[in-house]
Coordinates of C-alpha atoms in Angstrom, one line a residue:
X1 CA 3.7 -5.8 -4.0
X2 CA 7.0 -6.7 -5.5
X3 CA 6.2 -5.3 -8.9
X4 CA 4.6 -2.3 -7.4
X5 CA 7.9 -1.5 -5.6
X6 CA 9.9 -2.0 -8.8
X7 CA 7.6 0.3 -10.7
X8 CA 7.8 3.0 -8.0
X9 CA 11.6 2.8 -8.0
X10 CA 11.7 2.8 -11.8
X11 CA 9.6 5.9 -11.9
X12 CA 11.6 7.8 -9.2
X13 CA 14.9 6.9 -10.7
X14 CA 13.8 7.9 -14.2
X15 CA 12.6 11.3 -12.9
X16 CA 15.9 11.8 -11.1
X17 CA 17.9 10.9 -14.2
X18 CA 15.8 13.3 -16.3
X19 CA 16.1 16.1 -13.7
X20 CA 19.9 15.9 -13.6
X21 CA 20.9 14.6 -17.0
X22 CA 18.9 17.0 -19.2
X23 CA 20.2 20.2 -17.5
X24 CA 23.7 18.8 -17.4
X25 CA 23.5 18.1 -21.2
X26 CA 22.3 21.6 -21.8
X27 CA 25.2 23.0 -19.8
X28 CA 27.7 20.9 -21.8
X29 CA 26.1 22.2 -25.0
X30 CA 26.4 25.8 -23.7
X31 CA 30.0 25.3 -22.7
X32 CA 30.9 23.9 -26.2
X33 CA 29.3 27.0 -27.8
X34 CA 31.2 29.4 -25.4
X35 CA 34.4 27.6 -26.1
X36 CA 34.0 27.9 -29.9
X37 CA 33.2 31.7 -29.7
X38 CA 36.0 32.4 -27.1
X39 CA 38.5 30.8 -29.5
X40 CA 37.1 33.0 -32.3
X41 CA 37.5 36.1 -30.2
X42 CA 41.1 35.2 -29.6
X43 CA 41.7 34.7 -33.3
X44 CA 40.1 38.1 -34.0
X45 CA 42.4 39.8 -31.5
X46 CA 45.5 38.6 -33.3
X47 CA 44.8 41.1 -36.2
X48 CA 44.2 44.0 -33.8
X49 CA 47.9 45.2 -33.6
X50 CA 48.2 45.3 -37.3
X51 CA 45.1 47.4 -37.7
X52 CA 46.3 49.9 -35.2
X53 CA 49.5 50.4 -37.2
X54 CA 48.3 50.4 -40.8
X55 CA 45.3 50.1 -43.0
X56 CA 47.2 49.3 -46.2
X57 CA 45.3 46.6 -48.1
X58 CA 48.4 44.7 -49.1
X59 CA 49.9 44.6 -45.6
X60 CA 46.5 43.7 -44.1
X61 CA 46.1 40.9 -46.6
X62 CA 49.5 39.5 -45.6
X63 CA 48.7 39.8 -41.9
X64 CA 45.3 38.0 -42.4
X65 CA 46.9 35.2 -44.4
X66 CA 49.5 34.7 -41.7
X67 CA 46.9 33.9 -39.1
X68 CA 45.3 30.4 -38.5
X69 CA 41.8 31.6 -39.4
X70 CA 43.0 33.6 -42.4
X71 CA 44.8 30.6 -43.8
X72 CA 41.6 28.5 -43.3
X73 CA 39.7 31.3 -45.2
X74 CA 37.6 31.9 -42.0
X75 CA 38.7 35.5 -41.3
X76 CA 37.7 38.8 -43.0
X77 CA 38.5 42.4 -42.2
X78 CA 36.1 45.3 -42.9
X79 CA 37.9 48.7 -43.1
X80 CA 35.7 51.8 -43.5
X81 CA 36.4 54.7 -45.8
X82 CA 39.2 56.9 -44.4
X83 CA 40.0 60.4 -45.8
X84 CA 37.9 60.0 -48.9
X85 CA 39.3 56.5 -49.8
X86 CA 37.0 53.6 -50.6
X87 CA 36.2 51.0 -47.9
X88 CA 38.4 47.9 -47.9
X89 CA 37.3 44.3 -47.3
X90 CA 40.0 41.7 -47.0
X91 CA 39.4 37.9 -46.7
X92 CA 36.4 35.8 -47.3
X93 CA 33.3 37.7 -46.2
X94 CA 30.2 35.9 -45.1
X95 CA 28.3 38.3 -42.8
X96 CA 26.0 40.9 -44.5
X97 CA 26.8 44.6 -44.6
X98 CA 24.0 45.4 -42.3
X99 CA 25.5 43.2 -39.5
X100 CA 28.9 44.8 -40.0
X101 CA 27.4 48.4 -39.8
X102 CA 25.4 47.4 -36.7
X103 CA 28.6 46.1 -35.0
X104 CA 30.5 49.3 -35.9
X105 CA 27.6 51.4 -34.5
X106 CA 27.2 49.4 -31.3
X107 CA 30.9 49.1 -30.6
X108 CA 31.0 45.6 -29.1
X109 CA 31.3 42.1 -30.5
X110 CA 28.2 40.5 -32.0
X111 CA 27.3 37.1 -33.4
X112 CA 25.3 36.8 -36.7
X113 CA 23.8 33.5 -37.8
X114 CA 24.6 32.7 -41.4
X115 CA 22.0 31.3 -44.0
X116 CA 24.2 28.4 -45.0
X117 CA 24.8 27.3 -41.4
X118 CA 27.2 28.3 -38.8
X119 CA 27.7 31.8 -37.3
X120 CA 30.0 34.8 -37.8
X121 CA 31.7 36.6 -34.9
X122 CA 32.0 40.3 -35.6
X123 CA 34.7 42.0 -33.5
X124 CA 35.1 45.8 -33.6
X125 CA 38.7 47.1 -33.6
X126 CA 39.8 50.8 -33.2
X127 CA 42.1 52.2 -35.9
X128 CA 44.8 54.9 -35.5
X129 CA 42.5 57.4 -37.3
X130 CA 39.8 56.9 -34.7
X131 CA 37.6 54.9 -37.1
X132 CA 36.2 51.4 -36.3
X133 CA 37.2 48.3 -38.4
X134 CA 35.3 45.1 -38.0
X135 CA 37.1 41.7 -37.9
X136 CA 34.9 38.8 -39.0
X137 CA 35.6 35.2 -37.8
X138 CA 33.5 32.3 -39.3
X139 CA 32.5 29.7 -36.6
X140 CA 31.1 26.5 -38.2
X141 CA 28.3 24.6 -36.6
X142 CA 30.7 21.6 -36.0
X143 CA 32.8 23.7 -33.6
X144 CA 29.8 25.0 -31.7
X145 CA 28.5 21.4 -31.1
X146 CA 31.9 19.7 -30.8
X147 CA 31.6 17.0 -28.1
X148 CA 27.9 17.6 -27.4
X149 CA 26.7 14.4 -29.0
X150 CA 29.3 12.4 -27.0
X151 CA 28.2 14.0 -23.8
X152 CA 24.6 13.2 -24.4
X153 CA 25.5 9.5 -25.2
X154 CA 27.5 9.3 -22.0
X155 CA 24.7 10.9 -19.9
X156 CA 22.2 8.5 -21.5
X157 CA 24.4 5.5 -20.7
X158 CA 24.9 6.6 -17.1
X159 CA 21.1 7.2 -16.7
X160 CA 20.3 3.8 -18.1
X161 CA 22.8 2.2 -15.8
X162 CA 21.3 3.9 -12.8
X163 CA 17.8 2.9 -13.8
X164 CA 18.8 -0.8 -14.4
X165 CA 20.7 -0.8 -11.1
X166 CA 17.8 0.7 -9.1
X167 CA 15.3 -1.8 -10.6
X168 CA 17.6 -4.7 -9.7
X169 CA 18.0 -3.4 -6.1
X170 CA 14.3 -2.7 -5.8
X171 CA 13.5 -6.2 -7.1
X172 CA 15.8 -7.8 -4.5
X173 CA 14.3 -5.6 -1.7
X174 CA 10.8 -6.4 -3.0
X175 CA 11.6 -10.1 -2.9
X176 CA 12.7 -9.9 0.7
X177 CA 9.5 -8.0 1.6
X178 CA 7.2 -10.2 -0.4
X179 CA 8.6 -13.6 0.6
X180 CA 7.3 -13.4 4.2
X181 CA 3.9 -12.2 2.9
X182 CA 3.7 -15.2 0.5
X183 CA 4.6 -17.5 3.4
X184 CA 1.8 -15.9 5.4
X185 CA -0.7 -16.3 2.6
X186 CA 0.3 -19.9 2.0
X187 CA -0.1 -20.8 5.7
X188 CA -3.5 -19.1 5.7
X189 CA -4.6 -21.3 2.7
X190 CA -3.3 -24.4 4.4
X191 CA -5.1 -23.5 7.6
X192 CA -8.3 -22.9 5.6
X193 CA -7.9 -26.3 3.9
X194 CA -7.8 -28.0 7.3
X195 CA -4.1 -28.5 7.8
X196 CA -4.0 -27.2 11.4
X197 CA -0.2 -27.7 11.7
X198 CA 0.5 -24.8 9.3
X199 CA 2.7 -22.1 10.9
X200 CA 4.6 -19.1 9.6
X201 CA 8.3 -18.4 10.3
X202 CA 8.7 -15.1 12.2
X203 CA 11.0 -13.4 9.8
X204 CA 11.0 -10.3 7.6
X205 CA 10.1 -6.7 8.3
X206 CA 8.7 -5.8 11.7
X207 CA 5.1 -5.5 10.5
X208 CA 5.2 -8.9 8.8
X209 CA 6.9 -10.5 11.9
X210 CA 4.0 -9.1 14.0
X211 CA 1.5 -10.6 11.5
X212 CA 3.3 -14.0 11.7
X213 CA 3.2 -13.9 15.5
X214 CA -0.5 -13.1 15.4
X215 CA -1.2 -15.8 12.8
X216 CA 0.7 -18.5 14.8
X217 CA -1.2 -17.5 17.9
X218 CA -4.5 -17.7 16.1
X219 CA -3.7 -21.1 14.7
X220 CA -2.7 -22.4 18.2
X221 CA -6.0 -21.1 19.5
X222 CA -8.0 -22.7 16.6
X223 CA -6.3 -26.1 17.4
X224 CA -7.0 -25.7 21.1
X225 CA -10.7 -24.8 20.4
X226 CA -11.1 -27.7 18.1
X227 CA -9.5 -30.1 20.6
X228 CA -11.8 -28.7 23.3
X229 CA -14.8 -29.1 21.0
X230 CA -13.9 -32.7 20.3
X231 CA -13.4 -33.5 24.0
X232 CA -16.7 -31.8 24.8
X233 CA -18.5 -33.8 22.1
X234 CA -17.0 -37.0 23.4
X235 CA -17.8 -36.2 27.0
X236 CA -21.4 -35.3 26.2
X237 CA -21.9 -38.4 24.1
X238 CA -20.4 -40.6 26.8
X239 CA -22.9 -39.2 29.3
X240 CA -25.7 -40.4 27.1
X241 CA -24.7 -44.0 27.6
X242 CA -26.3 -44.3 31.0
X243 CA -29.8 -43.2 29.9
X244 CA -29.3 -45.3 26.8
X245 CA -28.6 -48.4 28.9
X246 CA -31.8 -47.7 30.8
X247 CA -33.7 -47.4 27.6
X248 CA -32.2 -50.6 26.2
X249 CA -33.2 -52.5 29.4
X250 CA -36.7 -51.1 29.3
X251 CA -37.0 -51.9 25.6
X252 CA -36.0 -55.5 26.3
X253 CA -38.9 -55.9 28.7
X254 CA -41.5 -54.7 26.2
X255 CA -42.0 -58.2 24.9
X256 CA -42.8 -59.0 21.3
X257 CA -44.6 -56.9 18.7
X258 CA -43.9 -54.4 15.9
X259 CA -43.8 -51.4 18.3
X260 CA -41.4 -53.2 20.6
X261 CA -39.1 -54.3 17.8
X262 CA -39.0 -50.7 16.4
X263 CA -38.2 -49.3 19.8
X264 CA -35.4 -51.8 20.3
X265 CA -34.0 -51.1 16.8
X266 CA -34.2 -47.3 17.5
X267 CA -32.3 -47.8 20.8
X268 CA -29.6 -49.9 19.1
X269 CA -29.2 -47.3 16.3
X270 CA -28.9 -44.6 18.9
X271 CA -26.2 -46.5 20.7
X272 CA -24.3 -47.0 17.4
X273 CA -24.5 -43.2 16.7
X274 CA -23.2 -42.3 20.2
X275 CA -20.3 -44.8 19.8
X276 CA -19.5 -43.3 16.4
X277 CA -19.5 -39.8 17.8
X278 CA -17.2 -40.8 20.7
X279 CA -14.8 -42.7 18.4
X280 CA -14.7 -39.9 15.8
X281 CA -14.0 -37.2 18.5
X282 CA -11.2 -39.3 20.1
X283 CA -9.6 -40.2 16.8
X284 CA -9.9 -36.6 15.4
X285 CA -11.5 -37.8 12.1
X286 CA -14.6 -36.6 10.3
X287 CA -17.8 -38.4 11.1
X288 CA -18.3 -39.5 7.5
X289 CA -15.0 -41.3 7.2
X290 CA -15.1 -42.7 10.8
X291 CA -18.6 -44.2 10.3
X292 CA -18.1 -45.3 6.8
X293 CA -14.8 -47.0 7.2
X294 CA -12.7 -44.7 4.9
X295 CA -12.9 -42.9 1.7
X296 CA -14.2 -45.9 -0.2
X297 CA -17.4 -46.2 1.8
X298 CA -20.8 -45.7 0.1
X299 CA -24.3 -46.9 0.2
X300 CA -27.4 -47.6 -1.9
X301 CA -29.7 -44.6 -1.5
X302 CA -32.8 -46.4 -2.5
X303 CA -32.2 -49.2 0.0
X304 CA -31.5 -46.7 2.9
X305 CA -34.6 -44.6 2.0
X306 CA -36.8 -47.6 1.9
X307 CA -35.5 -48.8 5.2
X308 CA -36.1 -45.4 6.9
X309 CA -39.5 -44.9 5.3
X310 CA -40.5 -48.3 6.7
X311 CA -39.5 -47.0 10.2
X312 CA -41.4 -43.8 9.9
X313 CA -44.4 -45.2 8.1
X314 CA -45.8 -46.6 11.3
X315 CA -45.9 -43.2 12.9
X316 CA -47.3 -41.7 9.7
X317 CA -50.1 -44.3 9.8
X318 CA -50.9 -43.5 13.4
X319 CA -51.1 -39.7 12.6
X320 CA -53.1 -40.3 9.4
X321 CA -50.5 -38.9 7.0
X322 CA -50.5 -39.9 3.4
X323 CA -47.0 -40.9 2.2
X324 CA -45.7 -41.0 -1.3
X325 CA -42.3 -42.6 -2.2
X326 CA -40.8 -42.4 -5.7
X327 CA -37.5 -43.1 -7.4
X328 CA -36.4 -45.9 -5.1
X329 CA -37.2 -48.9 -7.4
X330 CA -33.5 -49.2 -8.6
X331 CA -30.1 -49.0 -7.1
X332 CA -28.6 -45.5 -6.7
X333 CA -25.1 -45.5 -5.3
X334 CA -23.9 -42.5 -3.3
X335 CA -20.5 -41.6 -2.0
X336 CA -21.9 -41.3 1.5
X337 CA -21.7 -43.7 4.4
X338 CA -25.0 -45.5 5.3
X339 CA -25.2 -44.1 8.9
X340 CA -24.7 -40.6 7.6
X341 CA -27.4 -40.8 4.9
X342 CA -29.8 -42.5 7.4
X343 CA -29.2 -39.7 10.0
X344 CA -29.8 -37.1 7.3
X345 CA -33.1 -38.7 6.3
X346 CA -34.2 -39.1 9.9
X347 CA -33.5 -35.4 10.5
X348 CA -35.6 -34.4 7.4
X349 CA -38.5 -36.8 8.2
X350 CA -38.4 -35.9 11.9
X351 CA -38.8 -32.2 11.0
X352 CA -41.9 -33.1 8.9
X353 CA -43.5 -34.9 11.9
X354 CA -42.4 -32.2 14.4
X355 CA -43.3 -29.0 12.5
X356 CA -46.5 -30.0 10.5
X357 CA -49.9 -30.9 11.9
X358 CA -51.1 -34.4 12.1
X359 CA -52.7 -35.6 8.9
X360 CA -50.4 -33.5 6.7
X361 CA -49.2 -35.6 3.7
X362 CA -45.5 -35.7 2.7
X363 CA -43.4 -37.3 -0.1
X364 CA -39.9 -38.4 -0.7
X365 CA -38.5 -38.4 -4.3
X366 CA -35.1 -39.6 -5.6
X367 CA -33.8 -38.3 -8.9
X368 CA -30.6 -39.4 -10.6
X369 CA -29.2 -36.4 -12.5
X370 CA -26.2 -38.2 -13.9
X371 CA -23.5 -36.3 -12.0
X372 CA -25.6 -36.0 -8.9
X373 CA -28.5 -37.5 -7.0
X374 CA -31.3 -35.2 -5.8
X375 CA -33.3 -36.2 -2.8
X376 CA -36.5 -34.2 -2.3
X377 CA -38.5 -34.3 0.9
X378 CA -41.7 -32.2 0.6
X379 CA -44.8 -31.8 2.6
X380 CA -48.2 -29.9 2.5
X381 CA -47.6 -28.0 5.8
X382 CA -47.4 -24.3 6.5
X383 CA -43.9 -23.9 5.0
X384 CA -40.9 -22.1 6.3
X385 CA -41.0 -18.3 6.4
X386 CA -37.2 -17.8 6.4
X387 CA -35.3 -20.6 4.6
X388 CA -31.9 -18.9 5.2
X389 CA -32.5 -18.8 8.9
X390 CA -33.6 -22.4 9.0
X391 CA -30.2 -23.4 7.4
X392 CA -28.2 -21.6 10.0
X393 CA -26.9 -23.8 12.7
X394 CA -28.3 -23.5 16.2
X395 CA -31.5 -22.2 17.7
X396 CA -31.8 -18.4 18.0
X397 CA -34.7 -18.6 20.5
X398 CA -37.4 -18.0 17.9
X399 CA -38.1 -21.6 17.0
X400 CA -39.5 -23.6 20.0
X401 CA -38.7 -27.3 20.2
X402 CA -35.8 -27.0 17.7
X403 CA -32.0 -26.8 18.1
X404 CA -31.4 -26.1 14.4
X405 CA -29.0 -29.1 14.1
X406 CA -31.1 -31.4 12.0
X407 CA -30.7 -29.4 8.7
X408 CA -27.1 -28.8 9.6
X409 CA -26.6 -32.6 9.6
X410 CA -28.2 -32.8 6.2
X411 CA -26.1 -29.9 5.0
X412 CA -22.8 -31.4 6.1
X413 CA -23.7 -34.7 4.4
X414 CA -24.3 -32.9 1.1
X415 CA -21.2 -30.7 1.4
X416 CA -19.0 -33.7 2.0
X417 CA -19.6 -34.7 -1.6
X418 CA -19.5 -31.2 -3.0
X419 CA -23.3 -30.8 -3.0
X420 CA -25.7 -28.5 -1.2
X421 CA -29.1 -28.1 0.5
X422 CA -31.8 -25.7 -0.6
X423 CA -35.3 -25.0 0.9
X424 CA -38.2 -23.9 -1.2
X425 CA -41.9 -24.3 -1.8
X426 CA -43.1 -27.8 -2.7
X427 CA -45.8 -28.9 -5.2
X428 CA -47.8 -30.0 -2.2
X429 CA -48.0 -26.4 -1.0
X430 CA -45.6 -26.7 2.0
X431 CA -41.9 -27.0 2.4
X432 CA -39.5 -28.7 0.0
X433 CA -36.0 -29.6 1.1
X434 CA -33.7 -30.4 -1.9
X435 CA -30.5 -32.3 -1.0
X436 CA -28.0 -32.3 -3.9
X437 CA -25.4 -35.1 -3.5
X438 CA -22.7 -34.9 -6.1
X439 CA -21.3 -38.1 -7.5
X440 CA -17.7 -38.9 -8.5
X441 CA -16.5 -41.6 -10.9
X442 CA -16.3 -44.3 -8.3
X443 CA -19.9 -43.7 -7.1
X444 CA -21.2 -43.9 -10.7
X445 CA -19.3 -47.1 -11.1
X446 CA -20.9 -48.7 -8.1
X447 CA -18.0 -48.8 -5.6
X448 CA -18.9 -45.6 -3.8
X449 CA -16.6 -43.0 -2.5
X450 CA -16.6 -39.8 -0.5
X451 CA -15.5 -36.6 -2.2
X452 CA -13.7 -34.1 0.0
X453 CA -14.1 -31.1 -2.2
X454 CA -15.5 -28.2 -0.2
X455 CA -18.0 -25.7 -1.4
X456 CA -18.3 -22.3 0.1
X457 CA -21.7 -21.8 1.8
X458 CA -21.8 -18.2 0.6
X459 CA -21.0 -19.1 -3.0
X460 CA -23.5 -22.0 -2.9
X461 CA -26.3 -19.8 -1.6
X462 CA -25.6 -17.1 -4.2

């Protein structure tokens, strides 16, 4: 915007300078020419009184030599034949006989260009006998253009000074206009990066002040909406404690046995998840960092997957499902907190049990790609007709028994590391969910870590 304003001002000033300087220079050139020929006419008039008295060649020669132009050999007198005498030419003649005769015939002053440069002013003068003599004055080119070059230089300097001055003024004005816009763009970037305290000073032109007021109002509303959302999440999670207490008491009365132990473990995990949500909402931190204890948290993906598969294998055995597990025979460190990875796996495996018929086999594969770990959960079910719709958060009313939050949990876990989630067709014939979890240097070294680089969902899907 700043450079655009400078370019516009430069173009306008240049056009104005050309529109005024060129005609003014031409006027100066014309004035110099008029001045030179007016001076020549005055010099030609000085010999007029002598021609009206006598046409004697000797006296005319003395009169011509006594003038300024005659002494400079720039004056000539052409006297026609009078009373049978021969025509007389006095002085240095430069104009041709045809130009002299044409001037005598027309009866007014004429200008004839000369082959060697310069011009000749031919001034007719009446003689006492009634004939017409012609006085010739030589006007060199230097007199015609005297001062013209200096005038052009001065005009060019003035025009250049005007252009430089206008560009400097336009640059200052552009800086004053652009600075508020740059502050607005910088605040928008900060707000997009999660710094909710970014605000814009309400300064600058009226339009930019209005934009700053609108931006600050929008930022305040975003902060308020996020605060309300956190409070709502905390309140809803807190309401779950009462039914969880009932479940825990009932689970304690189930006695011993694998089913009772699994039920009590599930209730304890659910209580931990609810506590994590409440603590995260109150402390205004991301779930991954709150649950994992900071940026240095991480887990062994193989160990977490084996643990969760042991939990779900009992239900799979009851429903007659064949389960295949691969790639978990060695340690695979991820920059993801253990509760977050466990919640993502539970969401994926829960979808398999919820949306495929009993007896449908499924598989979980873990692949280490060097800079990322890929977790594949595939089944032999009917598949997903619209994968993009399945990745959208929330239930649109077309999927019974689903809130659409399970895959969203998986997506947020992957995006917290810079990875992504994709849905496709599996080798088993059903759905394959591929979770790409990016690794940083700390995760590859075994200490773990959470990457906070964000990936645009639109860019990722493209």
